[in-house]
mmCIF file with all atom_site columns, C-alpha atoms in Angstrom:
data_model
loop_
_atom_site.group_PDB
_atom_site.id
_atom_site.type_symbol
_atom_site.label_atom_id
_atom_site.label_alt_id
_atom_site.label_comp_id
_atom_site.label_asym_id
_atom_site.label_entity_id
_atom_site.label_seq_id
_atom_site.pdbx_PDB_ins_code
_atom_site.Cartn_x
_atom_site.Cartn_y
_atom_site.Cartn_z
_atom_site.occupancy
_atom_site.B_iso_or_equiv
_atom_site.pdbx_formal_charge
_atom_site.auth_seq_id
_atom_site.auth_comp_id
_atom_site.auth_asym_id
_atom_site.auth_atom_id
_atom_site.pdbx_PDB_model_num
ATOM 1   C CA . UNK R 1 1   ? -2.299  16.422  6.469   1.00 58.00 ? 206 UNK R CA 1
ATOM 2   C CA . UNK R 1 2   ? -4.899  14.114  4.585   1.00 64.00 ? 207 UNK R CA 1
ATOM 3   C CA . UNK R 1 3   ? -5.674  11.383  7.216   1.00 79.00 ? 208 UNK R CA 1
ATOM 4   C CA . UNK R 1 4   ? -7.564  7.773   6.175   1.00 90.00 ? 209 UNK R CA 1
ATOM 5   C CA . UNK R 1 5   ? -8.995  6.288   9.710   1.00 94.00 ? 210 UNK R CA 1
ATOM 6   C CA . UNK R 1 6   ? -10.398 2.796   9.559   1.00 96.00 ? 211 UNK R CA 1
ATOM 7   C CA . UNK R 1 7   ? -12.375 0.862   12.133  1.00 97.00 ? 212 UNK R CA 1
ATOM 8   C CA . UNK R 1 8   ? -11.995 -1.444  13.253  1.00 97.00 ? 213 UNK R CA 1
ATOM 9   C CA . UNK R 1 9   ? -8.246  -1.675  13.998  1.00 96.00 ? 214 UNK R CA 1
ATOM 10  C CA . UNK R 1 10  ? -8.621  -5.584  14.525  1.00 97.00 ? 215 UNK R CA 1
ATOM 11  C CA . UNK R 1 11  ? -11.748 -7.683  14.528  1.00 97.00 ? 216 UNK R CA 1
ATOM 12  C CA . UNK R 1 12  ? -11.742 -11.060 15.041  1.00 97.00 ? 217 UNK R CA 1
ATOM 13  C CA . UNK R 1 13  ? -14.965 -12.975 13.950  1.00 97.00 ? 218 UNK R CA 1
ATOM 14  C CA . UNK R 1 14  ? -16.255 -17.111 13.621  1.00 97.00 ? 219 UNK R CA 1
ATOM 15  C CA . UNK R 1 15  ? -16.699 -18.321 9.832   1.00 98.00 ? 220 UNK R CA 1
ATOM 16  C CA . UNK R 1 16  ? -20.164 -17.480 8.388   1.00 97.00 ? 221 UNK R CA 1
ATOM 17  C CA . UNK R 1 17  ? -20.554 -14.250 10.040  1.00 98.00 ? 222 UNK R CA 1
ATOM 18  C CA . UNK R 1 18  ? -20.746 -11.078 8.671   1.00 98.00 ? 223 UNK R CA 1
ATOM 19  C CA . UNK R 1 19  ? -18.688 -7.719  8.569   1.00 98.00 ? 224 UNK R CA 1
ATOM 20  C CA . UNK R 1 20  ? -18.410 -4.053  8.000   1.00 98.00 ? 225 UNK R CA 1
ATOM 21  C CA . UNK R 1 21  ? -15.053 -2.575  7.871   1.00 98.00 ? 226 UNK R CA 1
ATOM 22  C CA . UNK R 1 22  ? -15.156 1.559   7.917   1.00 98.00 ? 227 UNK R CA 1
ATOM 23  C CA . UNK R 1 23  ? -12.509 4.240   5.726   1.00 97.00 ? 228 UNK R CA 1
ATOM 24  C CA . UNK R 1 24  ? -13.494 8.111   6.942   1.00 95.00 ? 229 UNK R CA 1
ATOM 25  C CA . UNK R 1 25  ? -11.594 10.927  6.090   1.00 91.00 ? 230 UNK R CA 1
ATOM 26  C CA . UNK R 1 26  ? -12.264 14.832  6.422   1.00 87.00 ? 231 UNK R CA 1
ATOM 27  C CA . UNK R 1 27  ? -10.767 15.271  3.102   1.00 87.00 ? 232 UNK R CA 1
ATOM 28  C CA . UNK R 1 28  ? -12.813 14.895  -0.226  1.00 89.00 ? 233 UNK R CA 1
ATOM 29  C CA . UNK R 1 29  ? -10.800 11.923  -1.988  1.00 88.00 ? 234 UNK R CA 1
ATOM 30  C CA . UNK R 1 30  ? -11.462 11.695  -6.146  1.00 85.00 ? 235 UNK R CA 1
ATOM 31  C CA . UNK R 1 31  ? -11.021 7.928   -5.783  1.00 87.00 ? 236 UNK R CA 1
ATOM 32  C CA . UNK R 1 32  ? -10.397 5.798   -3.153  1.00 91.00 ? 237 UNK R CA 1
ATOM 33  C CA . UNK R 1 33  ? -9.344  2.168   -3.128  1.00 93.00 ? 238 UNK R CA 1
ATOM 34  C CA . UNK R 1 34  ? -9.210  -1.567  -1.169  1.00 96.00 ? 239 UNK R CA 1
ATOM 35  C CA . UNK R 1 35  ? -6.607  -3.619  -0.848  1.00 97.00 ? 240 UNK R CA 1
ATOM 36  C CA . UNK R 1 36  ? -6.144  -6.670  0.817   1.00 97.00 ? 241 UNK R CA 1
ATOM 37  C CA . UNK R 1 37  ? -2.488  -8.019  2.145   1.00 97.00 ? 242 UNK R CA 1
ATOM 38  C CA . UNK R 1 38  ? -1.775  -11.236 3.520   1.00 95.00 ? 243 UNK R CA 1
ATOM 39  C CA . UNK R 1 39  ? 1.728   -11.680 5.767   1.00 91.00 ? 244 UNK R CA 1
ATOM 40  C CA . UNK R 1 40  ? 5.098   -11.914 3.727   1.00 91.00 ? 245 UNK R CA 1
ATOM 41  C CA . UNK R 1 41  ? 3.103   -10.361 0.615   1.00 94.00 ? 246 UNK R CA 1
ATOM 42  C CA . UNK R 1 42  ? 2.319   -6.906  -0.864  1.00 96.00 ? 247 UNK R CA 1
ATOM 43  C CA . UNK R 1 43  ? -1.247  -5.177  -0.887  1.00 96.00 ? 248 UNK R CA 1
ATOM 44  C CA . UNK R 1 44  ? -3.253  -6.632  -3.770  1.00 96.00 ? 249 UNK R CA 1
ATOM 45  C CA . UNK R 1 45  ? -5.949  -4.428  -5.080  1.00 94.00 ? 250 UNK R CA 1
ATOM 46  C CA . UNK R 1 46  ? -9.514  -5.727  -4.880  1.00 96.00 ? 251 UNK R CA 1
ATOM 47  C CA . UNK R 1 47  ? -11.592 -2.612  -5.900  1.00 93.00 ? 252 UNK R CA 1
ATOM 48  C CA . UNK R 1 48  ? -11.540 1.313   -7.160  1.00 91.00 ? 253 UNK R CA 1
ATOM 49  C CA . UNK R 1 49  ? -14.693 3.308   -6.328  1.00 91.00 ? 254 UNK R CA 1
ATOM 50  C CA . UNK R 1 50  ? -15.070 6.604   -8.058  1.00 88.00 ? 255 UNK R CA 1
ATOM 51  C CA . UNK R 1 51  ? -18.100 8.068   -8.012  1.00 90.00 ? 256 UNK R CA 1
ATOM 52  C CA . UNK R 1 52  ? -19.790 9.345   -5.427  1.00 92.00 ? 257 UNK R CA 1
ATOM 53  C CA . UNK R 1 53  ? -22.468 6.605   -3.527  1.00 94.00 ? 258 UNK R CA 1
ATOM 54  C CA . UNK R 1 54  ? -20.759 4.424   -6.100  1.00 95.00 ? 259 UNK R CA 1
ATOM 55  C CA . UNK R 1 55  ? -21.799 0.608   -4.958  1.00 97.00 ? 260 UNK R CA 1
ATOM 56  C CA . UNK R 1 56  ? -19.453 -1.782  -6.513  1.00 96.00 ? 261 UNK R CA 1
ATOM 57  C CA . UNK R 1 57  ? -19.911 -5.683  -5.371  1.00 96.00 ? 262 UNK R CA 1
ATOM 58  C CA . UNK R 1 58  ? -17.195 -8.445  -5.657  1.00 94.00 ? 263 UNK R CA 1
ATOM 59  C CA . UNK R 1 59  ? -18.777 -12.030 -4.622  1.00 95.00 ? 264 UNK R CA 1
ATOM 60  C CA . UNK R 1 60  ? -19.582 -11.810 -0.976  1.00 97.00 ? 265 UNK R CA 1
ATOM 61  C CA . UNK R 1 61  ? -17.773 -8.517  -0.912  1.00 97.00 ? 266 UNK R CA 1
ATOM 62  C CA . UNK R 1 62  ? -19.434 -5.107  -0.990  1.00 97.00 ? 267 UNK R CA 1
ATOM 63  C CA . UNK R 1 63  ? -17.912 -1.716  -1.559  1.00 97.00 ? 268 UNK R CA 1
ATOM 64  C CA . UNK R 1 64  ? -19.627 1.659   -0.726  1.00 97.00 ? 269 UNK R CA 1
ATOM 65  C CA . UNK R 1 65  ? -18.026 4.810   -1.676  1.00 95.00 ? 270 UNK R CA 1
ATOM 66  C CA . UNK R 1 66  ? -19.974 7.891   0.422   1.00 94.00 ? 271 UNK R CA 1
ATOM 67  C CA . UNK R 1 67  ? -22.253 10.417  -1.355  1.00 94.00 ? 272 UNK R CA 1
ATOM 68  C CA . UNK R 1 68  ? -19.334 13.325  -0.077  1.00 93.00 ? 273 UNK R CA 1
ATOM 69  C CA . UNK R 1 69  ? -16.288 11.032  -1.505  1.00 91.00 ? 274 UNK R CA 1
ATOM 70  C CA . UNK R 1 70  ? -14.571 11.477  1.997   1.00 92.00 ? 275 UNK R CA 1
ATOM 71  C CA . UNK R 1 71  ? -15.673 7.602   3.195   1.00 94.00 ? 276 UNK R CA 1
ATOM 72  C CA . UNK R 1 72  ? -16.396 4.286   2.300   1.00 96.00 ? 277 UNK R CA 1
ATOM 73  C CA . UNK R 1 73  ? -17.284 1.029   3.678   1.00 97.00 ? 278 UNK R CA 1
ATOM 74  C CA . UNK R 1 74  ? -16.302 -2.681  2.585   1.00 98.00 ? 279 UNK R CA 1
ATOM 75  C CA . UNK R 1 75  ? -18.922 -5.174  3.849   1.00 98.00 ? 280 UNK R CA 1
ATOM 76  C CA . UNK R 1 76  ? -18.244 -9.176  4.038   1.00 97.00 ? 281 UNK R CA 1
ATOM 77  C CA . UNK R 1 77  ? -20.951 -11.729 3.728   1.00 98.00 ? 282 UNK R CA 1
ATOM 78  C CA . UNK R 1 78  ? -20.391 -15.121 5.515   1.00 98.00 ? 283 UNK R CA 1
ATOM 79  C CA . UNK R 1 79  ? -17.138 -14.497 6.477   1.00 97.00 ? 284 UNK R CA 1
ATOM 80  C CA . UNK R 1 80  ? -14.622 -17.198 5.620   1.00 97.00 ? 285 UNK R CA 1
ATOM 81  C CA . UNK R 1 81  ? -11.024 -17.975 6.670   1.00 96.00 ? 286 UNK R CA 1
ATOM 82  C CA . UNK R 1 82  ? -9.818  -16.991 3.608   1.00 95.00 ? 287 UNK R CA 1
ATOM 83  C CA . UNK R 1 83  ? -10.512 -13.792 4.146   1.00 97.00 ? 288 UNK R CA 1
ATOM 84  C CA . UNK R 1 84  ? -8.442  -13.185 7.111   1.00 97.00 ? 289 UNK R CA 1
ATOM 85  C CA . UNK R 1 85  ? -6.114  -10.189 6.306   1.00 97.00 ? 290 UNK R CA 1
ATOM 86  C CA . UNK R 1 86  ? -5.053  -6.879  6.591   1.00 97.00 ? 291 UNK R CA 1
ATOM 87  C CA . UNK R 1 87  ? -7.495  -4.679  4.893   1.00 98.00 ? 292 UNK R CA 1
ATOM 88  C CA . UNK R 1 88  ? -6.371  -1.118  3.421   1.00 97.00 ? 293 UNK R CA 1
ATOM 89  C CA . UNK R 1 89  ? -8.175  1.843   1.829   1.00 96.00 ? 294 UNK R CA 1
ATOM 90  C CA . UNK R 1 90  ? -6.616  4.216   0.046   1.00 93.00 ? 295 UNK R CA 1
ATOM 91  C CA . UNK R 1 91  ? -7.449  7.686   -1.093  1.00 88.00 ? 296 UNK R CA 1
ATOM 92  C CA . UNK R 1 92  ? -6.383  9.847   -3.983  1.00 77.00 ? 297 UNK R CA 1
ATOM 93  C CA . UNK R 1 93  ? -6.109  13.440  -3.661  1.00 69.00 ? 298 UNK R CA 1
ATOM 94  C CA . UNK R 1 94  ? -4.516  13.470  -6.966  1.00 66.00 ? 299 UNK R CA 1
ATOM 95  C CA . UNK R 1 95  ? -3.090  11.657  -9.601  1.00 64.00 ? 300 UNK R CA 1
ATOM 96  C CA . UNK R 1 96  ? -0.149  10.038  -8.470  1.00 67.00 ? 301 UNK R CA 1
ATOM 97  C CA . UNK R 1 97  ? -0.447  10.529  -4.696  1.00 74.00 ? 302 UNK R CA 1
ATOM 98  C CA . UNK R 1 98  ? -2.536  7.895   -3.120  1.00 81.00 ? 303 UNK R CA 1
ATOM 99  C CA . UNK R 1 99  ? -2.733  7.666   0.921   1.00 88.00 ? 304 UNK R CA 1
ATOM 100 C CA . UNK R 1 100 ? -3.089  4.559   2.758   1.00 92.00 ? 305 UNK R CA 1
ATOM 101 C CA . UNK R 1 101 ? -5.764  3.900   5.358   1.00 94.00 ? 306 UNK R CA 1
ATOM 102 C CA . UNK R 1 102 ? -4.331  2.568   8.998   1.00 93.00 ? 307 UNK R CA 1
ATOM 103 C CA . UNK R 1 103 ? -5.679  -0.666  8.244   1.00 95.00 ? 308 UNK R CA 1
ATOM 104 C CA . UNK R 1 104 ? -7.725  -3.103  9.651   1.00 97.00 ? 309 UNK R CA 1
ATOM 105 C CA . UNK R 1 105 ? -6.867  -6.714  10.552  1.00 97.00 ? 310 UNK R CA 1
ATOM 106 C CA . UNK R 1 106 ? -9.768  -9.158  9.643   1.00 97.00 ? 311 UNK R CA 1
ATOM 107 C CA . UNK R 1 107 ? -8.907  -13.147 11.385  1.00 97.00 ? 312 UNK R CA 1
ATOM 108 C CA . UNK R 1 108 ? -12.349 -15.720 10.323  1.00 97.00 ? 313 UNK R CA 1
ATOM 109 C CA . UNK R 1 109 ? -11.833 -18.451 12.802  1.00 97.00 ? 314 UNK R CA 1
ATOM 110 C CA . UNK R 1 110 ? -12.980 -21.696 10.922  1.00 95.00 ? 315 UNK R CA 1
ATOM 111 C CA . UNK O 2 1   ? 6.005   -13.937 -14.358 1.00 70.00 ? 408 UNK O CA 1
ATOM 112 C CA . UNK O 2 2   ? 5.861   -11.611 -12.141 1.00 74.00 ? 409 UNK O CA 1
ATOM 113 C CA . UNK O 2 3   ? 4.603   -7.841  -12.420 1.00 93.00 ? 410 UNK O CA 1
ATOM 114 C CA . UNK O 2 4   ? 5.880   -6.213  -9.485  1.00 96.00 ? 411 UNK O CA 1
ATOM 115 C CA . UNK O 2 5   ? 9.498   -8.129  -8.681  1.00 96.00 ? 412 UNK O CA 1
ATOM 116 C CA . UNK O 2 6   ? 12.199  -6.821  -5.981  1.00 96.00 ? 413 UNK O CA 1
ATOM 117 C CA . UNK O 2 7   ? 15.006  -7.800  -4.533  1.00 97.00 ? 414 UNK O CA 1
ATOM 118 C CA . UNK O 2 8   ? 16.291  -8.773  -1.944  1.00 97.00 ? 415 UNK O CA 1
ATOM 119 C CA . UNK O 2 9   ? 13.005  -10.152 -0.030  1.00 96.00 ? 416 UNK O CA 1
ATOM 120 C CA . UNK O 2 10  ? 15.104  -9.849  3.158   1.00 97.00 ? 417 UNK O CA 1
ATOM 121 C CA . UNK O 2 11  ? 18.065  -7.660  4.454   1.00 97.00 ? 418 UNK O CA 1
ATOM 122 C CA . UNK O 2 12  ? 19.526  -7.931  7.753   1.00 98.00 ? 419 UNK O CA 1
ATOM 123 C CA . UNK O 2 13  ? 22.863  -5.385  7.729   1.00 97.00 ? 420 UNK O CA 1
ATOM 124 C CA . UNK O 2 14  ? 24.477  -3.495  10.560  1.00 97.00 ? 421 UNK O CA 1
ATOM 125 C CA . UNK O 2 15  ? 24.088  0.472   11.339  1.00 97.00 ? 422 UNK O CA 1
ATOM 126 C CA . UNK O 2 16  ? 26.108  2.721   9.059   1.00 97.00 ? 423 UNK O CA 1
ATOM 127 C CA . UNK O 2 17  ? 26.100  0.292   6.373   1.00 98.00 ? 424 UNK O CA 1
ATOM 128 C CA . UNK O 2 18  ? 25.002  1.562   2.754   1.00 98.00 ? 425 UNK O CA 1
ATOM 129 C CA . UNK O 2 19  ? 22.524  -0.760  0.910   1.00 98.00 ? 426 UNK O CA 1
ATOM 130 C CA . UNK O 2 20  ? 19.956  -0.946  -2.143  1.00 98.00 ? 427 UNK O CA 1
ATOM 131 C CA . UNK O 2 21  ? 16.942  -2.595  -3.011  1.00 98.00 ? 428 UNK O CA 1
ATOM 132 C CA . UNK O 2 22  ? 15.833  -3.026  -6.819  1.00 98.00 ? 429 UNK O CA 1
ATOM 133 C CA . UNK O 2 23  ? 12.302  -3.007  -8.600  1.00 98.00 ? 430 UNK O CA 1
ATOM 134 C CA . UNK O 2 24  ? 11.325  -3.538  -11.616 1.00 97.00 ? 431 UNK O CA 1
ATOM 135 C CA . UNK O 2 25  ? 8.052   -3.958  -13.190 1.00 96.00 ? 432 UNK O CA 1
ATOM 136 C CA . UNK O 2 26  ? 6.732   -5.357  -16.541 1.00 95.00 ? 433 UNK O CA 1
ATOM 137 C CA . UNK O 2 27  ? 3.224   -4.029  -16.511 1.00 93.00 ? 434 UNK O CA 1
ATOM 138 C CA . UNK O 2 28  ? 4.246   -0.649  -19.052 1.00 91.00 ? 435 UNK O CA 1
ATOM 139 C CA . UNK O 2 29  ? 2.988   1.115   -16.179 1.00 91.00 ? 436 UNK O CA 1
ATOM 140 C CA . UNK O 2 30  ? 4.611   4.927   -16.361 1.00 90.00 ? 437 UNK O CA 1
ATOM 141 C CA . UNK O 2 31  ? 4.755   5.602   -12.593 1.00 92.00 ? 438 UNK O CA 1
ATOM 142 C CA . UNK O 2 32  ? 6.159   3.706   -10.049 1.00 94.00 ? 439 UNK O CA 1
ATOM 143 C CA . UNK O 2 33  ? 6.295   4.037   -5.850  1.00 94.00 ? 440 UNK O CA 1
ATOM 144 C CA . UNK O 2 34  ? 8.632   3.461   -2.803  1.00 95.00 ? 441 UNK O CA 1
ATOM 145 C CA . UNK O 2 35  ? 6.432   3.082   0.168   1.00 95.00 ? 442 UNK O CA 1
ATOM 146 C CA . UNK O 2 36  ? 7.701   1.865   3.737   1.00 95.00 ? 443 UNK O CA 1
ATOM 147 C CA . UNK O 2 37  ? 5.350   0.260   5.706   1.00 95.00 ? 444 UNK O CA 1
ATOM 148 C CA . UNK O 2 38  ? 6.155   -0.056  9.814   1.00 92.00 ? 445 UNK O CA 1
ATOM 149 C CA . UNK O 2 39  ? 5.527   -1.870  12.781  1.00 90.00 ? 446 UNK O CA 1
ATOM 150 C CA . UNK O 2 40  ? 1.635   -0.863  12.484  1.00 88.00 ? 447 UNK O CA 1
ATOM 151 C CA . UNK O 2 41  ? 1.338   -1.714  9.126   1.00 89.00 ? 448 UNK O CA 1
ATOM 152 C CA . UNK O 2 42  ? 0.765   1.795   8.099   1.00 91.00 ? 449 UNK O CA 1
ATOM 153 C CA . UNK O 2 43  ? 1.823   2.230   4.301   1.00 93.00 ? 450 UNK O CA 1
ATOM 154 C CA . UNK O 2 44  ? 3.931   5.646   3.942   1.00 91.00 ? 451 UNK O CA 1
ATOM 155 C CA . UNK O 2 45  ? 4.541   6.955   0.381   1.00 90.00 ? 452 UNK O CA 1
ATOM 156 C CA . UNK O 2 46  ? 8.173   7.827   -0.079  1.00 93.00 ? 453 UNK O CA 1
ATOM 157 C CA . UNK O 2 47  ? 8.857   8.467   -3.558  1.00 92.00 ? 454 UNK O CA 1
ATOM 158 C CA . UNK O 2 48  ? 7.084   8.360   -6.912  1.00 91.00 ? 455 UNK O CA 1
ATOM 159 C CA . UNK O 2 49  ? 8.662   8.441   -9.851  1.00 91.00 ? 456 UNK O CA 1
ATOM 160 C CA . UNK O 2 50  ? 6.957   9.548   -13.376 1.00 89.00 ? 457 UNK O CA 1
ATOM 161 C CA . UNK O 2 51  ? 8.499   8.470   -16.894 1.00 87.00 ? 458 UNK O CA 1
ATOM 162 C CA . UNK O 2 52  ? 12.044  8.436   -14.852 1.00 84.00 ? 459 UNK O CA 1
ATOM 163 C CA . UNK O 2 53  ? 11.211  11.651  -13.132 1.00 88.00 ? 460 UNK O CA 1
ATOM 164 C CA . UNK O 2 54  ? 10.582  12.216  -9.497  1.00 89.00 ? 461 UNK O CA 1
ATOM 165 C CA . UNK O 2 55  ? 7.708   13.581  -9.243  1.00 86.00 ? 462 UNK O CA 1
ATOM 166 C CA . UNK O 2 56  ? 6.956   13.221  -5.444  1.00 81.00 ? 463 UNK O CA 1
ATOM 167 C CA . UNK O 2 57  ? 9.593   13.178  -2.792  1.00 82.00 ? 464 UNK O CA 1
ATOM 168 C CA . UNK O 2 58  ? 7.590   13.476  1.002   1.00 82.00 ? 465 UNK O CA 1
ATOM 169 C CA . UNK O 2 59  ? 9.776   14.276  3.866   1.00 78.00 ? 466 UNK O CA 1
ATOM 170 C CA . UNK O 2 60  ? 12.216  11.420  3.444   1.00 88.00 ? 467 UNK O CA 1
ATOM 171 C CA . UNK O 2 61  ? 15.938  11.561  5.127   1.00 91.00 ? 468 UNK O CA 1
ATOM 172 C CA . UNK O 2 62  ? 18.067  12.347  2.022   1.00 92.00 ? 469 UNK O CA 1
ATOM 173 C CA . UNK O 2 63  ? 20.026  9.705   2.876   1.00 96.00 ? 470 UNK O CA 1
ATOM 174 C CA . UNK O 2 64  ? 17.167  7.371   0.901   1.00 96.00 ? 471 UNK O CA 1
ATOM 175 C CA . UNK O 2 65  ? 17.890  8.006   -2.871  1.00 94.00 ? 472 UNK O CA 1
ATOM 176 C CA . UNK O 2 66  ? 15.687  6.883   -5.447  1.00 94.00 ? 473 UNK O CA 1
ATOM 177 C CA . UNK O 2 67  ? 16.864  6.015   -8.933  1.00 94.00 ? 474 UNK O CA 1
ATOM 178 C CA . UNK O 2 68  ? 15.150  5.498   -12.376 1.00 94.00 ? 475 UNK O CA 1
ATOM 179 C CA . UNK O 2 69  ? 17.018  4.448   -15.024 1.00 92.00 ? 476 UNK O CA 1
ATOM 180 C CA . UNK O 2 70  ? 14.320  3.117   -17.090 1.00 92.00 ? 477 UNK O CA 1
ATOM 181 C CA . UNK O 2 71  ? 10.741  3.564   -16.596 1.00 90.00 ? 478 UNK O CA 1
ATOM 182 C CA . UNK O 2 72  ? 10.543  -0.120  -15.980 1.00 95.00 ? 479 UNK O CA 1
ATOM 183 C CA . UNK O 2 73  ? 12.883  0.075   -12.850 1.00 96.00 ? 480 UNK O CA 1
ATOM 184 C CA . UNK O 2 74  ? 13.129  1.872   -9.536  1.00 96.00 ? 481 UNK O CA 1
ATOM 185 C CA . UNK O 2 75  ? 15.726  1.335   -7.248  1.00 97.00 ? 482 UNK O CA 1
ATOM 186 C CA . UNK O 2 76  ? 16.006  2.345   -3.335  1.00 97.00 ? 483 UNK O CA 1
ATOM 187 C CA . UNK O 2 77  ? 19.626  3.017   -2.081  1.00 97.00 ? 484 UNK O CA 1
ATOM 188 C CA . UNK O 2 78  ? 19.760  3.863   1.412   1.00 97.00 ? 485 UNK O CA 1
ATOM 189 C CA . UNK O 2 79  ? 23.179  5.510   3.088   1.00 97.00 ? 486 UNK O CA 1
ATOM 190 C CA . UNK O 2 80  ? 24.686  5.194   6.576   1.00 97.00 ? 487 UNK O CA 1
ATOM 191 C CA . UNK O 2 81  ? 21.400  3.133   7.818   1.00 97.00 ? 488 UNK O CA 1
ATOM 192 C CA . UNK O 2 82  ? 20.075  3.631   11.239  1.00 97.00 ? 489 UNK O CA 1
ATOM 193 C CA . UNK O 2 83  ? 17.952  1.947   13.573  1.00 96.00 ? 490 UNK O CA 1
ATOM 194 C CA . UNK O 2 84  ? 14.933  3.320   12.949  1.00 94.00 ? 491 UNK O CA 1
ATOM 195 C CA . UNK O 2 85  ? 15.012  2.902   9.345   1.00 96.00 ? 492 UNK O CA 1
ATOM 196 C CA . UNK O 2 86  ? 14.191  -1.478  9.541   1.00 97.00 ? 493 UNK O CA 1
ATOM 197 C CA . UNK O 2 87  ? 11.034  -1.702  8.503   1.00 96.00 ? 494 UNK O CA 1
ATOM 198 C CA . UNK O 2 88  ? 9.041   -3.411  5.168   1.00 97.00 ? 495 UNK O CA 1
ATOM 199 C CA . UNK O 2 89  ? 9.978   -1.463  1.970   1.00 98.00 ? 496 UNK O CA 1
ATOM 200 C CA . UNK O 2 90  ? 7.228   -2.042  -0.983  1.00 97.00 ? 497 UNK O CA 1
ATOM 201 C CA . UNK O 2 91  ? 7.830   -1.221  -4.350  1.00 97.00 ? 498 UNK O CA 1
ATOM 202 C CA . UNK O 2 92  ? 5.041   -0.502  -6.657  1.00 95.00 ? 499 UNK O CA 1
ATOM 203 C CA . UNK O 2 93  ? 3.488   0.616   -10.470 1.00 94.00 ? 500 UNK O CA 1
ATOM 204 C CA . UNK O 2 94  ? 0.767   2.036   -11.795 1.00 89.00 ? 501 UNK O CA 1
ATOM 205 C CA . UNK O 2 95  ? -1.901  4.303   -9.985  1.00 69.00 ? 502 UNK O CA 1
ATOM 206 C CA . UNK O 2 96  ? -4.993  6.062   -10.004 1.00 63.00 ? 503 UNK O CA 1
ATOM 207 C CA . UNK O 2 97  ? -6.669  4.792   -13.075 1.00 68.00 ? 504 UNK O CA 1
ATOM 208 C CA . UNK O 2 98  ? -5.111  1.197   -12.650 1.00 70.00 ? 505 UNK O CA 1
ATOM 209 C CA . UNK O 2 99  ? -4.543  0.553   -9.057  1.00 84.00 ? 506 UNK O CA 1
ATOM 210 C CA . UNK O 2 100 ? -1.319  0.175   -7.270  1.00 90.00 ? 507 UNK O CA 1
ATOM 211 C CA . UNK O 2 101 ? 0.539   -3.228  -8.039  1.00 94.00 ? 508 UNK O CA 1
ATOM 212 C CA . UNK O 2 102 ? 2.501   -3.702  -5.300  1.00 96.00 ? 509 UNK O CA 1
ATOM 213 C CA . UNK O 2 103 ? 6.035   -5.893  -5.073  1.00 96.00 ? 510 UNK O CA 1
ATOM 214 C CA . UNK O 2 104 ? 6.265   -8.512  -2.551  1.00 96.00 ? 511 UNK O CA 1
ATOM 215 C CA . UNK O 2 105 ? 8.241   -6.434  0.137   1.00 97.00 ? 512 UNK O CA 1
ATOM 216 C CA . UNK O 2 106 ? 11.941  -6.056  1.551   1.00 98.00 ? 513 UNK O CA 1
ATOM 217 C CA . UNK O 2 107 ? 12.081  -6.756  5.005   1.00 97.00 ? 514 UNK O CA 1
ATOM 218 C CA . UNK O 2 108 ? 14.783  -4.615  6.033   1.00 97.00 ? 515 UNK O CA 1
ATOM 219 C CA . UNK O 2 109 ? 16.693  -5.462  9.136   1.00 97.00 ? 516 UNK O CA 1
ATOM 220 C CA . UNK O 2 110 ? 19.068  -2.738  10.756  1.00 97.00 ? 517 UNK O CA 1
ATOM 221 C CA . UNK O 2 111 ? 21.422  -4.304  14.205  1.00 97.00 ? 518 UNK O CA 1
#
């Protein structure tokens, strides 16, 4: 069974500070995704990386898909409150199968 | 107007009932998802449907039924419901090449 392990499960960090949240897998993924999803709401997409070492930036977000395709990292510069969330990768092993990551929940304290 | 709409957003009911959950989407998108997500948070794929076909059906009790009746719509009907099954039910369209537009959630309540 494909597994997507993130760390950290929870991380809790002051405003302004910065962040590294971690998606590894032993499985080769052809794409692999973030989402972010706030309480009460669905996942919303915020990225698709699909090339391997791929570096894809979204304002103070950065997304790293590994030279393998079986990890990836989403780094946060000057952390704010409105980032706090539950942050999922996902990973497709083929076209219409994606599987979620276990998730890590981000809190910025203002 | 929203992409990704389904109903109800919560659904408290009483073991052994039967109920469903509806989805539909307006995006054009040709595949569309049932995914539970528990306690944890941990998203599980349950269905995905292709063009109105089923295309991928993991390990789910078969008293969860999907139905298509239009690529647009995907609907969750769930028989004699257990304890075990209340959880946060998320509906969504689209896929690889697109991402995953996801609904807003059923928070499903079994007493």
């Amino acid at each position: 069974t494909q597994l997507l392990e993130q760390s950290p499960q929870f991380l809790s960090i002051q405003e302004g500070e910065n962040l590294t949240v971690y998606c590894n897998s032993s499985s080769v993924f052809s794409s692999l995704q973030w989402y972010r999803q706030e309480p009460g709401e669905g996942p919303v997409l915020l990225v698709t990386v699909v090339t391997g070492g791929e570096v894809k930036k979204l304002k103070r977000l950065t997304f790293q898909f590994g030279d393998a395709r079986k990890d990836s990292s989403l780094h946060i510069t000057a952390a704010q409150p409105g980032d706090t969330g539950l942050y999922l990768c996902a990973g497709g092993p083929g076209t219409y199968k994606y599987i979620f990551g276990t998730g890590t929940r981000l809190k910025v304290l203002a | 107007d929203t992409a990704v709409s389904q109903t109800p957003k919560y659904l408290v009911t009483q073991m052994g009932n039967d109920k469903s959950i509806k989805c539909e989407q307006n995006l054009g998108h040709d595949t569309m998802y049932w995914y539970k997500q528990d306690s944890k948070k941990f998203l599980k794929i349950m269905f995905s449907y292709n063009n109105k076909e089923l295309i991928i059906n993991e390990t789910v009790p078969n008293r969860f039924s999907p139905k298509s009746p239009d690529k647009a719509h995907l609907n969750l009907h769930i028989n004699s419901l257990e304890l075990g099954d209340s959880a946060v039910y998320f509906c969504a369209s689209g896929g690889r090449n697109y991402g995953y537009t996801f609904g807003s959630g059923t928070r499903l309540t079994v007493v």
